[in-house]
Short mmCIF file of C-alpha atoms in Angstrom, two decimals:
data_model
loop_
_atom_site.label_atom_id
_atom_site.label_comp_id
_atom_site.label_asym_id
_atom_site.label_seq_id
_atom_site.Cartn_x
_atom_site.Cartn_y
_atom_site.Cartn_z
CA UNK A 1343 -29.13 11.82 -11.61
CA UNK A 1344 -30.09 13.90 -14.62
CA UNK A 1345 -27.38 16.47 -14.11
CA UNK A 1346 -25.40 16.35 -17.29
CA UNK A 1347 -25.90 17.37 -20.89
CA UNK A 1348 -23.47 15.96 -23.45
CA UNK A 1349 -21.99 17.82 -26.36
CA UNK A 1350 -19.51 15.20 -27.47
CA UNK A 1351 -18.74 12.48 -25.08
CA UNK A 1352 -20.14 11.45 -21.80
CA UNK A 1353 -19.77 8.70 -19.31
CA UNK A 1354 -16.84 6.67 -18.17
CA UNK A 1355 -18.20 3.13 -18.19
CA UNK A 1356 -19.00 2.63 -14.54
CA UNK A 1357 -15.45 2.09 -13.45
CA UNK A 1358 -16.24 -0.70 -11.16
CA UNK A 1359 -16.75 -4.27 -11.38
CA UNK A 1360 -18.28 -6.97 -9.37
CA UNK A 1361 -20.58 -9.91 -9.28
CA UNK A 1362 -19.92 -13.59 -8.84
CA UNK A 1363 -16.99 -15.55 -10.20
CA UNK A 1364 -19.23 -18.54 -10.86
CA UNK A 1365 -19.29 -19.57 -14.46
CA UNK A 1366 -16.56 -17.10 -15.43
CA UNK A 1367 -13.68 -18.20 -17.58
CA UNK A 1368 -10.25 -16.79 -16.82
CA UNK A 1369 -9.69 -13.58 -18.80
CA UNK A 1370 -6.81 -13.61 -21.21
CA UNK A 1371 -3.95 -11.27 -20.33
CA UNK A 1372 -3.42 -8.06 -22.24
CA UNK A 1373 -0.14 -6.24 -22.62
CA UNK A 1374 0.19 -3.22 -20.38
CA UNK A 1375 1.87 -0.11 -21.73
CA UNK A 1376 5.08 1.21 -20.27
CA UNK A 1377 4.17 2.86 -16.99
CA UNK A 1378 4.38 6.59 -16.68
CA UNK A 1379 5.00 8.68 -13.57
CA UNK A 1380 3.28 8.00 -10.30
CA UNK A 1381 -0.22 9.24 -9.61
CA UNK A 1382 -0.80 12.95 -9.46
CA UNK A 1383 -1.79 15.81 -11.68
CA UNK A 1384 -0.51 15.70 -15.29
CA UNK A 1385 2.93 16.93 -16.16
CA UNK A 1386 2.87 20.47 -17.62
CA UNK A 1387 6.34 19.89 -19.04
CA UNK A 1388 5.12 17.07 -21.27
CA UNK A 1389 5.29 17.73 -24.99
CA UNK A 1390 1.57 17.11 -25.29
CA UNK A 1391 -0.70 18.08 -22.41
CA UNK A 1392 -3.12 15.52 -21.03
CA UNK A 1393 -6.70 15.55 -22.20
CA UNK A 1394 -8.00 17.51 -19.24
CA UNK A 1395 -5.62 20.35 -20.07
CA UNK A 1396 -5.64 20.17 -23.87
CA UNK A 1397 -9.34 20.77 -24.09
CA UNK A 1398 -11.99 20.91 -21.45
CA UNK A 1399 -14.30 17.88 -21.75
CA UNK A 1400 -17.47 18.80 -23.56
CA UNK A 1401 -20.12 18.46 -20.88
CA UNK A 1402 -22.22 20.92 -18.96
CA UNK A 1403 -23.59 20.58 -15.46
CA UNK A 1404 -27.04 21.74 -14.48
CA UNK A 1405 -27.04 24.78 -12.20
CA UNK A 1406 -28.05 24.64 -8.60
CA UNK A 1407 -27.76 22.11 -5.81
CA UNK A 1408 -26.91 18.53 -6.72
CA UNK A 1409 -26.97 17.05 -3.22
CA UNK A 1410 -26.85 17.95 0.45
CA UNK A 1411 -24.75 16.22 3.10
CA UNK A 1412 -26.30 17.11 6.44
CA UNK A 1413 -26.45 20.89 6.10
CA UNK A 1414 -23.66 21.19 3.51
CA UNK A 1415 -24.52 21.52 -0.18
CA UNK A 1416 -22.87 20.14 -3.29
CA UNK A 1417 -23.51 22.23 -6.37
CA UNK A 1418 -23.26 21.44 -10.04
CA UNK A 1419 -20.14 23.62 -10.10
CA UNK A 1420 -18.56 21.56 -7.30
CA UNK A 1421 -19.32 18.33 -9.14
CA UNK A 1422 -17.96 19.60 -12.43
CA UNK A 1423 -14.75 20.77 -10.78
CA UNK A 1424 -14.22 17.40 -9.08
CA UNK A 1425 -14.82 15.57 -12.36
CA UNK A 1426 -12.16 17.69 -14.03
CA UNK A 1427 -9.71 16.98 -11.19
CA UNK A 1428 -10.41 13.28 -11.42
CA UNK A 1429 -9.90 13.26 -15.19
CA UNK A 1430 -6.67 15.27 -14.88
CA UNK A 1431 -5.16 13.18 -12.07
CA UNK A 1432 -6.07 9.77 -13.52
CA UNK A 1433 -5.35 10.83 -17.13
CA UNK A 1434 -8.40 8.85 -18.21
CA UNK A 1435 -9.73 10.16 -21.51
CA UNK A 1436 -13.37 11.29 -21.14
CA UNK A 1437 -15.64 9.52 -23.59
CA UNK A 1438 -19.36 9.14 -24.13
CA UNK A 1439 -19.08 5.72 -22.51
CA UNK A 1440 -17.24 6.74 -19.37
CA UNK A 1441 -18.39 10.17 -18.25
CA UNK A 1442 -21.37 8.89 -16.21
CA UNK A 1443 -19.01 6.76 -14.12
CA UNK A 1444 -16.63 9.69 -13.71
CA UNK A 1445 -19.62 11.70 -12.53
CA UNK A 1446 -20.57 9.02 -9.99
CA UNK A 1447 -17.02 8.66 -8.72
CA UNK A 1448 -16.69 12.44 -8.39
CA UNK A 1449 -19.98 12.70 -6.51
CA UNK A 1450 -18.94 9.93 -4.10
CA UNK A 1451 -15.65 11.75 -3.49
CA UNK A 1452 -17.46 15.05 -2.83
CA UNK A 1453 -19.84 13.42 -0.37
CA UNK A 1454 -16.90 11.94 1.52
CA UNK A 1455 -15.13 15.32 1.46
CA UNK A 1456 -18.15 17.01 3.02
CA UNK A 1457 -18.24 14.33 5.72
CA UNK A 1458 -14.51 14.68 6.33
CA UNK A 1459 -14.74 18.47 6.58
CA UNK A 1460 -17.63 18.28 9.04
CA UNK A 1461 -15.75 15.75 11.16
CA UNK A 1462 -12.51 17.74 11.13
CA UNK A 1463 -14.38 20.82 12.33
CA UNK A 1464 -14.92 19.02 15.67
CA UNK A 1465 -11.20 19.23 16.40
CA UNK A 1466 -10.15 22.79 17.17
CA UNK A 1467 -6.46 21.96 16.90
CA UNK A 1468 -6.90 20.60 13.38
CA UNK A 1469 -6.59 23.65 11.18
CA UNK A 1470 -4.82 23.37 7.82
CA UNK A 1471 -3.10 26.65 7.05
CA UNK A 1472 -2.69 28.31 3.67
CA UNK A 1473 1.04 27.75 4.06
CA UNK A 1474 0.51 23.98 4.29
CA UNK A 1475 -1.60 24.05 1.14
CA UNK A 1476 1.02 26.19 -0.62
CA UNK A 1477 3.73 23.72 0.39
CA UNK A 1478 1.72 20.81 -1.02
CA UNK A 1479 1.18 22.64 -4.32
CA UNK A 1480 4.89 23.49 -4.45
CA UNK A 1481 5.78 19.83 -3.99
CA UNK A 1482 3.34 18.76 -6.72
CA UNK A 1483 4.74 21.42 -9.03
CA UNK A 1484 8.31 20.32 -8.28
CA UNK A 1485 7.42 16.73 -9.12
CA UNK A 1486 5.89 17.95 -12.39
CA UNK A 1487 9.01 19.98 -13.23
CA UNK A 1488 7.46 23.44 -13.08
CA UNK A 1489 6.78 26.38 -10.76
CA UNK A 1490 3.67 26.54 -8.53
CA UNK A 1491 2.15 29.46 -10.46
CA UNK A 1492 2.66 27.70 -13.78
CA UNK A 1493 1.23 24.50 -12.31
CA UNK A 1494 -1.98 26.21 -11.20
CA UNK A 1495 -2.22 28.03 -14.52
CA UNK A 1496 -1.88 24.72 -16.34
CA UNK A 1497 -4.74 23.25 -14.31
CA UNK A 1498 -6.85 26.34 -14.88
CA UNK A 1499 -6.43 25.94 -18.62
CA UNK A 1500 -8.18 22.60 -18.20
CA UNK A 1501 -11.07 24.20 -16.30
CA UNK A 1502 -9.84 23.44 -12.76
CA UNK A 1503 -10.17 26.60 -10.68
CA UNK A 1504 -7.43 27.30 -8.11
CA UNK A 1505 -9.90 27.85 -5.26
CA UNK A 1506 -11.57 24.46 -5.80
CA UNK A 1507 -8.21 22.74 -6.18
CA UNK A 1508 -6.85 24.32 -2.99
CA UNK A 1509 -9.96 23.35 -1.02
CA UNK A 1510 -9.62 19.75 -2.17
CA UNK A 1511 -5.99 19.72 -1.03
CA UNK A 1512 -6.91 21.30 2.30
CA UNK A 1513 -9.34 18.46 2.99
CA UNK A 1514 -6.80 15.80 1.97
CA UNK A 1515 -4.09 17.30 4.20
CA UNK A 1516 -6.40 17.64 7.20
CA UNK A 1517 -7.80 14.13 6.88
CA UNK A 1518 -4.27 12.79 6.51
CA UNK A 1519 -3.47 14.37 9.88
CA UNK A 1520 -6.69 13.32 11.61
CA UNK A 1521 -6.59 9.59 10.84
CA UNK A 1522 -3.13 8.80 12.29
CA UNK A 1523 -3.73 11.12 15.23
CA UNK A 1524 -7.03 9.46 16.08
CA UNK A 1525 -6.22 5.82 15.36
CA UNK A 1526 -2.44 5.40 15.64
CA UNK A 1527 -2.58 3.56 18.97
CA UNK A 1528 -5.37 1.26 17.79
CA UNK A 1529 -3.61 0.56 14.49
CA UNK A 1530 -0.38 -0.57 16.13
CA UNK A 1531 -0.18 -4.37 15.80
CA UNK A 1532 0.44 -6.50 18.86
CA UNK A 1533 3.62 -8.47 19.33
CA UNK A 1534 1.59 -11.62 18.72
CA UNK A 1535 0.25 -10.27 15.40
CA UNK A 1536 3.76 -9.37 14.26
CA UNK A 1537 5.09 -12.78 15.32
CA UNK A 1538 2.30 -14.55 13.43
CA UNK A 1539 2.87 -12.50 10.29
CA UNK A 1540 6.64 -13.03 10.39
CA UNK A 1541 6.02 -16.76 10.82
CA UNK A 1542 3.56 -16.77 7.93
CA UNK A 1543 6.02 -14.95 5.68
CA UNK A 1544 8.81 -17.32 6.64
CA UNK A 1545 6.68 -20.35 5.86
CA UNK A 1546 5.57 -18.83 2.56
CA UNK A 1547 9.01 -17.65 1.47
CA UNK A 1548 9.80 -20.91 -0.31
CA UNK A 1549 6.73 -20.55 -2.58
CA UNK A 1550 6.61 -18.64 -5.90
CA UNK A 1551 5.83 -14.95 -5.43
CA UNK A 1552 4.31 -12.22 -7.59
CA UNK A 1553 4.86 -8.45 -7.45
CA UNK A 1554 1.52 -6.94 -8.43
CA UNK A 1555 -0.40 -3.74 -8.87
CA UNK A 1556 -4.12 -4.00 -8.18
CA UNK A 1557 -7.32 -2.12 -8.85
CA UNK A 1558 -10.41 -3.35 -7.05
CA UNK A 1559 -13.85 -1.98 -7.85
CA UNK A 1560 -16.53 -2.52 -5.25
CA UNK A 1561 -19.79 -3.37 -7.03
CA UNK A 1562 -21.86 -1.91 -4.22
CA UNK A 1563 -20.43 1.54 -4.91
CA UNK A 1564 -21.25 1.55 -8.63
CA UNK A 1565 -24.76 0.21 -8.82
CA UNK A 1566 -24.20 -3.51 -9.21
CA UNK A 1567 -22.21 -6.18 -10.96
CA UNK A 1568 -22.92 -5.41 -14.60
CA UNK A 1569 -22.21 -1.66 -14.50
CA UNK A 1570 -19.05 -2.48 -12.58
CA UNK A 1571 -17.89 -5.05 -15.11
CA UNK A 1572 -18.68 -2.78 -18.05
CA UNK A 1573 -16.74 0.02 -16.40
CA UNK A 1574 -13.79 -2.25 -15.64
CA UNK A 1575 -13.51 -3.17 -19.30
CA UNK A 1576 -13.42 0.51 -20.18
CA UNK A 1577 -10.82 1.09 -17.51
CA UNK A 1578 -8.54 -1.62 -18.91
CA UNK A 1579 -8.75 0.04 -22.32
CA UNK A 1580 -7.88 3.42 -20.79
CA UNK A 1581 -4.76 1.95 -19.15
CA UNK A 1582 -3.74 0.27 -22.39
CA UNK A 1583 -4.27 3.61 -24.08
CA UNK A 1584 -1.78 5.30 -21.76
CA UNK A 1585 -3.53 6.23 -18.49
CA UNK A 1586 -0.95 5.47 -15.74
CA UNK A 1587 -1.94 2.44 -13.69
CA UNK A 1588 -0.98 4.13 -10.41
CA UNK A 1589 -3.03 7.23 -11.15
CA UNK A 1590 -6.09 5.21 -12.13
CA UNK A 1591 -5.75 3.05 -9.00
CA UNK A 1592 -5.57 6.11 -6.78
CA UNK A 1593 -8.77 7.56 -8.22
CA UNK A 1594 -10.93 4.49 -8.79
CA UNK A 1595 -9.72 1.53 -6.71
CA UNK A 1596 -11.46 0.56 -3.47
CA UNK A 1597 -8.53 -1.60 -2.30
CA UNK A 1598 -6.47 -0.37 0.67
CA UNK A 1599 -3.49 -0.14 -1.69
CA UNK A 1600 -5.17 2.81 -3.44
CA UNK A 1601 -3.88 4.95 -0.56
CA UNK A 1602 -0.42 3.40 -0.44
CA UNK A 1603 2.73 5.46 -0.97
CA UNK A 1604 2.69 4.02 -4.48
CA UNK A 1605 -1.05 3.83 -5.28
CA UNK A 1606 -2.19 0.38 -6.36
CA UNK A 1607 1.00 -1.31 -5.17
CA UNK A 1608 0.02 -4.58 -3.45
CA UNK A 1609 3.66 -5.64 -3.08
CA UNK A 1610 4.86 -9.24 -3.26
CA UNK A 1611 2.10 -11.81 -2.83
CA UNK A 1612 2.62 -15.52 -2.31
CA UNK A 1613 1.16 -18.17 -4.58
CA UNK A 1614 -2.17 -19.55 -3.35
CA UNK A 1615 -2.70 -16.65 -0.94
CA UNK A 1616 -5.25 -15.00 -3.27
CA UNK A 1617 -8.80 -15.89 -4.23
CA UNK A 1618 -8.86 -18.81 -6.72
CA UNK A 1619 -10.22 -16.73 -9.61
CA UNK A 1620 -7.49 -14.13 -9.09
CA UNK A 1621 -4.75 -16.72 -8.62
CA UNK A 1622 -5.70 -18.50 -11.85
CA UNK A 1623 -5.35 -15.32 -13.88
CA UNK A 1624 -2.17 -14.23 -12.11
CA UNK A 1625 -0.39 -17.44 -13.05
CA UNK A 1626 -1.15 -16.79 -16.73
CA UNK A 1627 0.43 -13.33 -16.74
CA UNK A 1628 3.98 -12.46 -17.64
CA UNK A 1629 5.79 -9.45 -16.12
CA UNK A 1630 4.56 -6.28 -17.80
CA UNK A 1631 1.11 -7.64 -18.57
CA UNK A 1632 -2.25 -6.33 -17.44
CA UNK A 1633 -5.18 -8.65 -16.79
CA UNK A 1634 -8.70 -8.29 -18.08
CA UNK A 1635 -11.32 -7.75 -15.36
CA UNK A 1636 -11.48 -10.62 -12.88
CA UNK A 1637 -14.94 -11.07 -11.35
CA UNK A 1638 -15.03 -12.10 -7.68
CA UNK A 1639 -17.72 -12.02 -5.03
CA UNK A 1640 -18.57 -8.39 -4.39
CA UNK A 1641 -16.33 -6.77 -6.95
CA UNK A 1642 -13.82 -6.98 -9.76
CA UNK A 1643 -10.03 -6.92 -9.84
CA UNK A 1644 -7.62 -5.66 -12.48
CA UNK A 1645 -4.06 -6.86 -11.93
CA UNK A 1646 -0.77 -5.62 -13.32
CA UNK A 1647 2.05 -8.14 -12.92
CA UNK A 1648 5.24 -6.17 -12.33
CA UNK A 1649 7.58 -9.08 -11.60
CA UNK A 1650 7.67 -12.65 -10.31
CA UNK A 1651 10.25 -14.87 -8.65
CA UNK A 1652 10.73 -18.40 -7.45
CA UNK A 1653 10.56 -19.08 -3.74
CA UNK A 1654 13.68 -18.48 -1.70
CA UNK A 1655 15.47 -21.52 -0.36
CA UNK A 1656 17.84 -19.45 1.76
CA UNK A 1657 17.76 -20.10 5.51
CA UNK A 1658 18.64 -16.97 7.49
CA UNK A 1659 19.52 -17.11 11.18
CA UNK A 1660 20.37 -14.43 13.76
CA UNK A 1661 23.15 -15.46 16.15
CA UNK A 1662 24.89 -14.07 19.22
CA UNK A 1663 27.91 -15.65 20.87
CA UNK A 1664 30.33 -15.69 23.76
CA UNK A 1665 33.80 -17.12 23.26
CA UNK A 1666 37.10 -17.80 24.87
CA UNK A 1667 39.95 -17.20 22.45
CA UNK A 1668 42.15 -20.26 22.00
CA UNK A 1669 44.75 -20.90 19.31
CA UNK A 1670 44.41 -24.02 17.23
CA UNK A 1671 47.46 -25.35 19.07
CA UNK A 1672 45.97 -24.93 22.58
CA UNK A 1673 46.49 -27.82 24.97
CA UNK A 1674 43.68 -30.13 26.01
CA UNK A 1675 43.91 -28.68 29.51
CA UNK A 1676 43.36 -25.13 28.21
CA UNK A 1677 40.39 -26.29 26.12
CA UNK A 1678 38.91 -28.09 29.12
CA UNK A 1679 39.33 -25.01 31.33
CA UNK A 1680 37.65 -22.80 28.74
CA UNK A 1681 34.83 -25.33 28.38
CA UNK A 1682 34.24 -25.36 32.13
CA UNK A 1683 34.08 -21.55 32.24
CA UNK A 1684 31.52 -21.44 29.39
CA UNK A 1685 29.39 -24.24 30.84
CA UNK A 1686 29.22 -22.35 34.13
CA UNK A 1687 27.83 -19.34 32.26
CA UNK A 1688 25.54 -21.25 29.92
CA UNK A 1689 22.60 -22.01 32.24
CA UNK A 1690 21.57 -18.38 32.73
CA UNK A 1691 22.24 -17.11 29.23
CA UNK A 1692 19.51 -15.70 26.96
CA UNK A 1693 19.55 -13.72 23.74
CA UNK A 1694 18.90 -10.59 25.79
CA UNK A 1695 21.75 -10.98 28.29
CA UNK A 1696 24.40 -13.03 26.50
CA UNK A 1697 26.54 -10.06 25.47
CA UNK A 1698 26.28 -8.20 28.77
CA UNK A 1699 27.19 -11.40 30.64
CA UNK A 1700 30.22 -11.85 28.42
CA UNK A 1701 31.38 -8.31 29.15
CA UNK A 1702 31.04 -8.97 32.87
CA UNK A 1703 33.13 -12.17 32.75
CA UNK A 1704 36.91 -11.95 32.62
CA UNK A 1705 38.53 -13.70 29.66
CA UNK A 1706 35.27 -13.98 27.69
CA UNK A 1707 34.29 -12.04 24.57
CA UNK A 1708 30.71 -11.39 23.40
CA UNK A 1709 29.43 -10.47 19.95
CA UNK A 1710 26.22 -10.05 17.98
CA UNK A 1711 26.84 -11.96 14.74
CA UNK A 1712 23.76 -10.48 13.09
CA UNK A 1713 21.70 -12.29 10.47
CA UNK A 1714 23.45 -14.66 8.08
CA UNK A 1715 22.69 -17.34 5.56
CA UNK A 1716 23.32 -20.62 7.37
CA UNK A 1717 25.36 -21.81 4.40
CA UNK A 1718 27.79 -18.91 4.92
CA UNK A 1719 28.49 -19.66 8.60
CA UNK A 1720 31.54 -21.44 9.92
CA UNK A 1721 30.98 -25.17 9.35
CA UNK A 1722 31.12 -25.81 13.09
CA UNK A 1723 28.13 -23.48 13.66
CA UNK A 1724 25.87 -24.72 10.87
CA UNK A 1725 24.30 -27.76 12.53
CA UNK A 1726 23.16 -25.87 15.61
CA UNK A 1727 22.11 -22.86 13.51
CA UNK A 1728 19.79 -25.13 11.49
CA UNK A 1729 18.31 -27.15 14.34
CA UNK A 1730 18.55 -25.06 17.52
CA UNK A 1731 15.28 -23.65 18.84
CA UNK A 1732 15.03 -19.87 18.88
CA UNK A 1733 16.29 -18.62 22.25
CA UNK A 1734 18.46 -21.67 23.00
CA UNK A 1735 22.21 -21.65 23.62
CA UNK A 1736 24.57 -24.31 22.27
CA UNK A 1737 27.05 -26.39 24.19
CA UNK A 1738 30.66 -25.24 23.65
CA UNK A 1739 31.69 -25.37 19.99
CA UNK A 1740 35.38 -25.56 19.02
CA UNK A 1741 36.70 -23.56 16.06
CA UNK A 1742 40.26 -22.56 15.08
CA UNK A 1743 39.60 -19.21 16.86
CA UNK A 1744 38.53 -20.58 20.20
CA UNK A 1745 35.62 -22.10 22.11
CA UNK A 1746 32.13 -20.64 21.60
CA UNK A 1747 28.60 -20.64 22.98
CA UNK A 1748 26.14 -19.69 20.25
CA UNK A 1749 22.57 -18.44 20.83
CA UNK A 1750 19.94 -18.70 18.08
CA UNK A 1751 17.99 -15.44 18.36
CA UNK A 1752 15.93 -15.53 15.15
CA UNK A 1753 15.34 -17.57 12.05
CA UNK A 1754 13.56 -16.99 8.77
CA UNK A 1755 13.48 -18.24 5.22
CA UNK A 1756 14.21 -15.76 2.48
CA UNK A 1757 16.78 -13.53 0.91
CA UNK A 1758 17.96 -10.00 1.60
CA UNK A 1759 14.74 -8.67 0.05
CA UNK A 1760 12.55 -10.43 2.61
CA UNK A 1761 10.94 -7.96 5.03
CA UNK A 1762 12.44 -7.67 8.48
CA UNK A 1763 10.39 -7.47 11.66
CA UNK A 1764 10.18 -3.67 11.63
CA UNK A 1765 8.99 -3.66 8.04
CA UNK A 1766 6.35 -6.26 8.87
CA UNK A 1767 5.17 -4.17 11.81
CA UNK A 1768 4.96 -1.03 9.66
CA UNK A 1769 3.02 -2.85 6.96
CA UNK A 1770 0.51 -4.26 9.46
CA UNK A 1771 0.08 -0.84 11.01
CA UNK A 1772 -0.67 0.71 7.61
CA UNK A 1773 -3.18 -2.03 6.83
CA UNK A 1774 -4.89 -1.61 10.19
CA UNK A 1775 -5.01 2.16 9.73
CA UNK A 1776 -6.63 1.76 6.30
CA UNK A 1777 -9.29 -0.56 7.75
CA UNK A 1778 -10.04 1.86 10.59
CA UNK A 1779 -10.29 4.76 8.14
CA UNK A 1780 -12.77 2.88 5.92
CA UNK A 1781 -14.92 2.01 8.96
CA UNK A 1782 -14.77 5.62 10.13
CA UNK A 1783 -16.00 6.92 6.77
CA UNK A 1784 -18.62 4.19 6.53
CA UNK A 1785 -20.01 5.13 9.94
CA UNK A 1786 -19.99 8.84 9.12
CA UNK A 1787 -21.89 8.16 5.92
CA UNK A 1788 -24.35 5.85 7.66
CA UNK A 1789 -25.16 8.52 10.25
CA UNK A 1790 -25.40 11.39 7.75
CA UNK A 1791 -28.50 12.78 6.09
CA UNK A 1792 -27.65 12.70 2.37
CA UNK A 1793 -30.22 13.93 -0.14
CA UNK A 1794 -29.91 14.04 -3.91
CA UNK A 1795 -31.71 16.79 -5.80
#
């Protein structure tokens, strides 16, 4: 695409990486800089403005139409504006080596925006108002510590025109409403999927774990393995030079985590759950270190190790109980009578009805004991808590407080930081939604008539 003339700089080494891991040695780790604020436009309150605002990058776009997406055009002006937004939001410094990749990434984003806009037009109820755009700008300005007018003026000083910026936001807001509205029911995981994931997490909780940030560059999107790898090396240098990892991930990563609440945040991953080439590098990193590009089939990873921890040995169990209060000095006859009452109840008890049955039975108390570390339970409860199948109810257990029936209603390995069932369900839903969105865009692009001028 001969669209650009360079005055001083040009081309962001094709930000993406790929190829085969065969024959690759594990890259040595490099120290990551202290991380700045989360992704977004640069902070106008900073003592020194980011590159995109200090001085407009020295490149010129050819006039006229760059590409058409169905019947919608992309002009040189559009492309130049998107490049400036990308530079500003990622805080990548434009250089002669990296501007071509910035150009390619910006063009891909514009093509997707045209497809999104055309698709959103099919839904009459999906209209993003000026007020919604204003509210988004106000929130971005608040996060940057300035007023909306000053925020837009700051961007304009870097060459980003308010109209282009607002249109970009309008598309993002509308697409963010369309995807959940269209796919929410399909993205909701089944009870079986949640059960399987909870079981997998419980089984993995005793293994070492790593809290990572990730950037994944899809080689197919950047023209092949070598351009991708070259670009990844440039990208690592940009992050070391101060570009925030989260901002770079949001703009250049193809991983689902690029669209996470914290862009690039892959969360805690369990040892041996990653591809071998990635796992090998990860085990060499120390918290605060950034990896060199890691070549895998189809792309390249850059990892940032935020923290790591040993596997949890804690056994957590959820219990519910019914009990008959008895003092420690109760007679054998009283204990026997209480035992007979509980045994008569025991056959029909489940985790779902144990408390309601207790309330309906005179002289019996019911309680949800919640989730506890087995080691912290009353000694009399621990054996059954460790060995009882989920959903089963114990025989009567004597403690100094009385006689109890205990139901095991859940069990997992981990500590307080381990995700609960609702968190697992939310995470699976987000992952499913990201997959459905990527397929949606892929299909739209496959069906579109895209021509480059």
